[in-house]
Amino acid sequence: MEVPLYPDFPLDPSTSRGGQPVFWVGPRYLAGDDGRLYDAVADTLADLGWTSLTIVRGRHGPDEASQDRQVLRSTVLHISSDTLRWAQWSLADEPFHLGELPIAWQISARAEASSPLAQWSVYFTPDVPGEAVSDFLVALDAHVQPAVPLAGPELVLDAVAAHGWFRDIDQPQAAATDPTFTSHISLGEVPPLIQDADPRALVTEADEAGLAGWQAWAQPALGAPYLWAASFSASVPHDLVAVFAASLSSTAPVLRRVLPEATQERLLRAPAV
């Protein structure tokens, strides 16, 4: 069982004197997003040169003061320079849910700029480590043809196995879990509403298994609410999923000021000095 490296330091940084201290924290997959998933990812996208657009939809009566305007929905969209890739922050936009958690980031790509539809999409809820999402985006940005896979699914499992995760006994070619059995990655049927351009997604019967895509999630205890979830549609290239998986399972500690309440007791931490 993992225990704090420095038990005399408070689990809740907000309770310490002098503001919020910074901790080096591990394992990464239980460390949350530090309450700044948007900022961490948006900074990465800005460094990559993606264009940021804000779309605001609301109501404004003719005699209504500007400060009284009721904003119904707001979406922040980041688009790559070649327009083949985009990332949408949808947490404030009435998002649908994954594992009973709201979707925060939706990332999509298409094969050609002239295509009106995304070839595939990826969905991340809050508390997915921002480092893993950012590493995925850096790899996506470098992918010359983001809709074309460069490797098979084995690459994903190799990525987490290299960091000590165990392959599932029943599905060694399709699933793995971390050493604490709280975080998982699996190649299986995608949940409803996950967008993918594969035409087979439109003809699957109700009693048939749907298309398989990578799913990842953390559940601190059996029967407990999920800490985070991520869903990759069926056409997401396995090599890109492998980058996310490698970053997620990395043994390198991450900097955090805010620790998830559900996993505080499981985290190794040391003050960053």
Short mmCIF file of C-alpha atoms in Angstrom, two decimals:
data_model
loop_
_atom_site.label_atom_id
_atom_site.label_comp_id
_atom_site.label_asym_id
_atom_site.label_seq_id
_atom_site.Cartn_x
_atom_site.Cartn_y
_atom_site.Cartn_z
CA MET A 1 0.00 0.00 0.00
CA GLU A 2 1.30 3.45 -0.89
CA VAL A 3 1.83 5.91 1.97
CA PRO A 4 2.76 9.58 2.04
CA LEU A 5 6.47 10.29 1.92
CA TYR A 6 5.97 13.23 4.27
CA PRO A 7 3.00 12.49 6.56
CA ASP A 8 3.54 15.69 8.54
CA PHE A 9 2.63 17.76 5.49
CA PRO A 10 -1.11 18.35 5.11
CA LEU A 11 -3.05 16.31 2.57
CA ASP A 12 -5.11 19.38 1.75
CA PRO A 13 -2.62 22.06 0.66
CA SER A 14 -5.23 24.78 1.28
CA THR A 15 -4.95 24.15 5.04
CA SER A 16 -1.27 25.07 5.23
CA ARG A 17 0.03 28.48 6.13
CA GLY A 18 1.43 30.81 3.52
CA GLY A 19 -0.84 29.73 0.67
CA GLN A 20 -0.85 26.53 -1.30
CA PRO A 21 2.46 24.67 -1.34
CA VAL A 22 3.52 22.63 -4.33
CA PHE A 23 4.11 18.89 -4.05
CA TRP A 24 5.81 16.36 -6.24
CA VAL A 25 3.14 13.67 -6.49
CA GLY A 26 2.81 10.11 -7.75
CA PRO A 27 1.45 7.98 -9.19
CA ARG A 28 0.42 10.31 -11.96
CA TYR A 29 -2.79 8.45 -12.83
CA LEU A 30 -4.18 9.17 -9.35
CA ALA A 31 -2.88 12.74 -9.05
CA GLY A 32 -5.83 14.48 -10.74
CA ASP A 33 -5.55 17.60 -12.88
CA ASP A 34 -4.61 20.13 -10.16
CA GLY A 35 -7.85 21.98 -10.91
CA ARG A 36 -6.32 23.45 -14.06
CA LEU A 37 -7.00 20.99 -16.87
CA TYR A 38 -8.07 23.77 -19.21
CA ASP A 39 -5.04 25.96 -18.52
CA ALA A 40 -2.53 23.12 -18.82
CA VAL A 41 -3.90 21.94 -22.15
CA ALA A 42 -4.55 25.44 -23.54
CA ASP A 43 -0.94 26.42 -22.80
CA THR A 44 0.27 23.39 -24.75
CA LEU A 45 -1.97 24.25 -27.69
CA ALA A 46 -0.74 27.84 -27.68
CA ASP A 47 2.86 26.62 -27.76
CA LEU A 48 1.94 24.43 -30.75
CA GLY A 49 0.56 27.47 -32.56
CA TRP A 50 -3.09 26.41 -32.60
CA THR A 51 -5.68 29.16 -33.04
CA SER A 52 -8.11 29.74 -30.17
CA LEU A 53 -11.73 30.75 -30.79
CA THR A 54 -14.44 31.43 -28.23
CA ILE A 55 -18.05 30.86 -29.24
CA VAL A 56 -20.66 32.41 -26.96
CA ARG A 57 -24.37 31.80 -27.43
CA GLY A 58 -26.89 33.59 -25.26
CA ARG A 59 -29.87 35.94 -25.02
CA HIS A 60 -29.90 39.69 -24.88
CA GLY A 61 -33.18 41.56 -24.63
CA PRO A 62 -33.49 44.97 -26.35
CA ASP A 63 -33.70 46.83 -23.02
CA GLU A 64 -31.29 44.57 -21.14
CA ALA A 65 -28.02 45.98 -19.85
CA SER A 66 -24.89 44.25 -21.11
CA GLN A 67 -23.96 43.11 -17.60
CA ASP A 68 -27.35 41.40 -17.28
CA ARG A 69 -26.96 39.35 -20.42
CA GLN A 70 -27.63 35.67 -19.81
CA VAL A 71 -24.99 33.50 -21.47
CA LEU A 72 -26.49 30.12 -22.20
CA ARG A 73 -23.50 28.29 -23.57
CA SER A 74 -19.83 29.01 -24.18
CA THR A 75 -17.35 26.90 -26.13
CA VAL A 76 -13.61 27.36 -26.55
CA LEU A 77 -12.24 25.82 -29.74
CA HIS A 78 -8.56 25.39 -30.61
CA ILE A 79 -7.68 24.60 -34.25
CA SER A 80 -4.36 23.50 -35.73
CA SER A 81 -2.82 25.54 -38.53
CA ASP A 82 -3.69 22.91 -41.15
CA THR A 83 -7.25 22.62 -39.75
CA LEU A 84 -6.96 18.81 -39.61
CA ARG A 85 -7.01 18.78 -35.82
CA TRP A 86 -9.05 20.60 -33.21
CA ALA A 87 -9.70 20.53 -29.49
CA GLN A 88 -12.88 21.73 -27.83
CA TRP A 89 -13.26 22.69 -24.19
CA SER A 90 -16.86 21.71 -23.56
CA LEU A 91 -17.16 21.63 -19.77
CA ALA A 92 -19.24 24.83 -19.77
CA ASP A 93 -21.23 23.73 -22.81
CA GLU A 94 -23.72 21.26 -21.32
CA PRO A 95 -21.46 18.28 -22.04
CA PHE A 96 -22.57 14.70 -22.07
CA HIS A 97 -21.18 12.37 -19.44
CA LEU A 98 -18.69 9.53 -19.42
CA GLY A 99 -18.70 7.28 -16.38
CA GLU A 100 -21.10 9.78 -14.77
CA LEU A 101 -18.45 12.48 -15.20
CA PRO A 102 -18.84 15.47 -17.55
CA ILE A 103 -16.66 15.66 -20.64
CA ALA A 104 -14.09 18.45 -20.35
CA TRP A 105 -12.01 18.15 -23.53
CA GLN A 106 -13.02 16.68 -26.89
CA ILE A 107 -10.19 16.29 -29.40
CA SER A 108 -10.85 15.39 -33.03
CA ALA A 109 -9.04 14.94 -36.33
CA ARG A 110 -9.98 14.49 -39.97
CA ALA A 111 -8.19 13.09 -43.00
CA GLU A 112 -8.69 16.10 -45.27
CA ALA A 113 -9.39 19.77 -44.66
CA SER A 114 -12.30 19.59 -47.10
CA SER A 115 -14.07 16.93 -45.06
CA PRO A 116 -16.88 18.32 -42.87
CA LEU A 117 -16.69 15.39 -40.45
CA ALA A 118 -14.11 14.25 -37.93
CA GLN A 119 -12.51 10.89 -38.65
CA TRP A 120 -12.24 10.23 -34.93
CA SER A 121 -12.68 11.86 -31.53
CA VAL A 122 -11.26 11.50 -28.03
CA TYR A 123 -12.96 12.55 -24.82
CA PHE A 124 -11.42 13.42 -21.45
CA THR A 125 -13.22 14.17 -18.19
CA PRO A 126 -11.89 16.40 -15.42
CA ASP A 127 -9.03 14.94 -13.35
CA VAL A 128 -7.41 13.19 -16.29
CA PRO A 129 -3.79 14.29 -15.70
CA GLY A 130 -3.11 17.31 -17.85
CA GLU A 131 0.36 15.98 -18.66
CA ALA A 132 -1.15 12.96 -20.42
CA VAL A 133 -3.58 15.07 -22.45
CA SER A 134 -0.81 17.49 -23.42
CA ASP A 135 1.53 14.69 -24.48
CA PHE A 136 -1.27 13.24 -26.62
CA LEU A 137 -1.78 16.62 -28.30
CA VAL A 138 1.93 17.10 -28.98
CA ALA A 139 2.00 13.69 -30.67
CA LEU A 140 -1.17 14.50 -32.60
CA ASP A 141 0.28 17.79 -33.80
CA ALA A 142 3.39 15.99 -35.06
CA HIS A 143 1.35 13.31 -36.84
CA VAL A 144 1.55 14.09 -40.57
CA GLN A 145 -1.63 12.12 -41.29
CA PRO A 146 -3.64 12.17 -38.05
CA ALA A 147 -6.31 9.83 -39.39
CA VAL A 148 -3.84 7.11 -40.45
CA PRO A 149 -2.68 4.53 -37.85
CA LEU A 150 1.03 3.72 -37.74
CA ALA A 151 0.97 0.74 -35.39
CA GLY A 152 -1.24 -1.96 -33.90
CA PRO A 153 -2.99 -2.14 -30.51
CA GLU A 154 -0.11 -4.05 -28.92
CA LEU A 155 1.82 -0.77 -28.74
CA VAL A 156 -0.66 0.60 -26.18
CA LEU A 157 -0.30 -2.34 -23.82
CA ASP A 158 3.47 -2.35 -24.24
CA ALA A 159 3.51 1.32 -23.18
CA VAL A 160 1.81 0.69 -19.83
CA ALA A 161 3.55 -2.64 -19.24
CA ALA A 162 6.88 -0.84 -19.47
CA HIS A 163 5.80 1.17 -16.42
CA GLY A 164 4.75 -1.80 -14.32
CA TRP A 165 1.11 -2.22 -15.27
CA PHE A 166 -0.25 -5.76 -15.44
CA ARG A 167 -1.96 -7.27 -18.45
CA ASP A 168 -5.42 -8.58 -17.72
CA ILE A 169 -5.44 -12.34 -17.12
CA ASP A 170 -8.58 -12.88 -19.18
CA GLN A 171 -7.75 -10.33 -21.91
CA PRO A 172 -3.96 -10.06 -22.08
CA GLN A 173 -4.12 -8.63 -25.62
CA ALA A 174 -6.76 -6.03 -24.85
CA ALA A 175 -6.55 -4.74 -21.27
CA ALA A 176 -4.18 -3.78 -18.47
CA THR A 177 -4.36 -2.36 -14.96
CA ASP A 178 -2.00 -0.49 -12.67
CA PRO A 179 -0.31 -2.19 -9.69
CA THR A 180 -2.93 -0.81 -7.26
CA PHE A 181 -5.81 -2.06 -9.43
CA THR A 182 -7.42 1.37 -9.44
CA SER A 183 -6.66 2.48 -13.00
CA HIS A 184 -7.38 0.57 -16.18
CA ILE A 185 -7.03 0.73 -19.95
CA SER A 186 -8.99 -1.56 -22.20
CA LEU A 187 -9.78 -2.07 -25.88
CA GLY A 188 -13.53 -2.62 -25.94
CA GLU A 189 -16.89 -1.41 -27.14
CA VAL A 190 -17.10 2.37 -27.14
CA PRO A 191 -19.84 4.07 -25.08
CA PRO A 192 -22.82 5.79 -26.74
CA LEU A 193 -22.38 9.23 -28.36
CA ILE A 194 -18.68 8.71 -29.10
CA GLN A 195 -18.19 10.18 -32.58
CA ASP A 196 -16.35 8.19 -35.25
CA ALA A 197 -16.46 8.25 -39.05
CA ASP A 198 -16.30 4.47 -39.45
CA PRO A 199 -19.54 3.65 -41.34
CA ARG A 200 -19.93 0.42 -39.39
CA ALA A 201 -20.91 2.53 -36.40
CA LEU A 202 -24.12 3.43 -38.23
CA VAL A 203 -25.21 -0.11 -39.11
CA THR A 204 -24.59 -1.94 -35.84
CA GLU A 205 -27.74 -3.63 -34.59
CA ALA A 206 -28.95 -3.20 -31.02
CA ASP A 207 -28.02 -6.78 -30.13
CA GLU A 208 -24.58 -6.61 -31.78
CA ALA A 209 -21.32 -5.52 -30.23
CA GLY A 210 -20.28 -2.07 -31.36
CA LEU A 211 -16.92 -0.90 -32.64
CA ALA A 212 -13.97 -1.32 -30.31
CA GLY A 213 -11.96 1.64 -29.09
CA TRP A 214 -9.61 2.28 -26.19
CA GLN A 215 -11.18 3.22 -22.86
CA ALA A 216 -9.28 4.31 -19.76
CA TRP A 217 -10.49 5.14 -16.28
CA ALA A 218 -9.61 5.35 -12.60
CA GLN A 219 -11.85 4.07 -9.83
CA PRO A 220 -10.23 4.54 -6.41
CA ALA A 221 -12.29 1.75 -4.78
CA LEU A 222 -14.68 -0.94 -5.91
CA GLY A 223 -18.13 0.61 -6.26
CA ALA A 224 -16.77 4.13 -5.71
CA PRO A 225 -17.33 6.96 -8.21
CA TYR A 226 -14.79 7.23 -11.01
CA LEU A 227 -11.98 9.72 -10.52
CA TRP A 228 -11.66 10.27 -14.26
CA ALA A 229 -12.41 8.61 -17.59
CA ALA A 230 -11.15 8.83 -21.16
CA SER A 231 -12.70 7.40 -24.31
CA PHE A 232 -11.04 6.98 -27.70
CA SER A 233 -13.28 6.28 -30.68
CA ALA A 234 -12.59 3.23 -32.83
CA SER A 235 -10.56 5.04 -35.51
CA VAL A 236 -8.08 6.80 -33.21
CA PRO A 237 -4.59 5.60 -34.28
CA HIS A 238 -3.14 3.16 -31.75
CA ASP A 239 0.21 4.96 -31.79
CA LEU A 240 -1.46 8.12 -30.49
CA VAL A 241 -3.29 6.18 -27.78
CA ALA A 242 0.07 4.65 -26.83
CA VAL A 243 1.52 8.12 -26.24
CA PHE A 244 -1.34 8.92 -23.88
CA ALA A 245 -0.97 5.55 -22.14
CA ALA A 246 2.78 5.98 -21.69
CA SER A 247 2.34 9.44 -20.18
CA LEU A 248 -0.55 8.35 -17.97
CA SER A 249 1.38 5.41 -16.53
CA SER A 250 4.69 7.24 -16.27
CA THR A 251 6.47 6.80 -12.96
CA ALA A 252 7.79 10.37 -13.10
CA PRO A 253 6.17 12.53 -10.40
CA VAL A 254 4.07 15.57 -11.27
CA LEU A 255 3.67 18.94 -9.57
CA ARG A 256 0.39 19.47 -7.74
CA ARG A 257 -1.12 22.02 -5.41
CA VAL A 258 -4.54 20.39 -5.21
CA LEU A 259 -4.88 16.67 -4.55
CA PRO A 260 -8.03 14.66 -5.34
CA GLU A 261 -9.89 13.88 -2.14
CA ALA A 262 -10.63 10.33 -3.28
CA THR A 263 -6.96 9.41 -3.78
CA GLN A 264 -5.07 11.54 -1.24
CA GLU A 265 -4.21 8.58 0.95
CA ARG A 266 -2.82 6.64 -2.01
CA LEU A 267 -0.44 9.32 -3.23
CA LEU A 268 3.27 9.52 -2.63
CA ARG A 269 4.21 13.16 -2.23
CA ALA A 270 7.16 15.33 -1.36
CA PRO A 271 7.33 19.12 -1.11
CA ALA A 272 8.79 20.83 -4.16
CA VAL A 273 11.60 23.01 -2.90
#
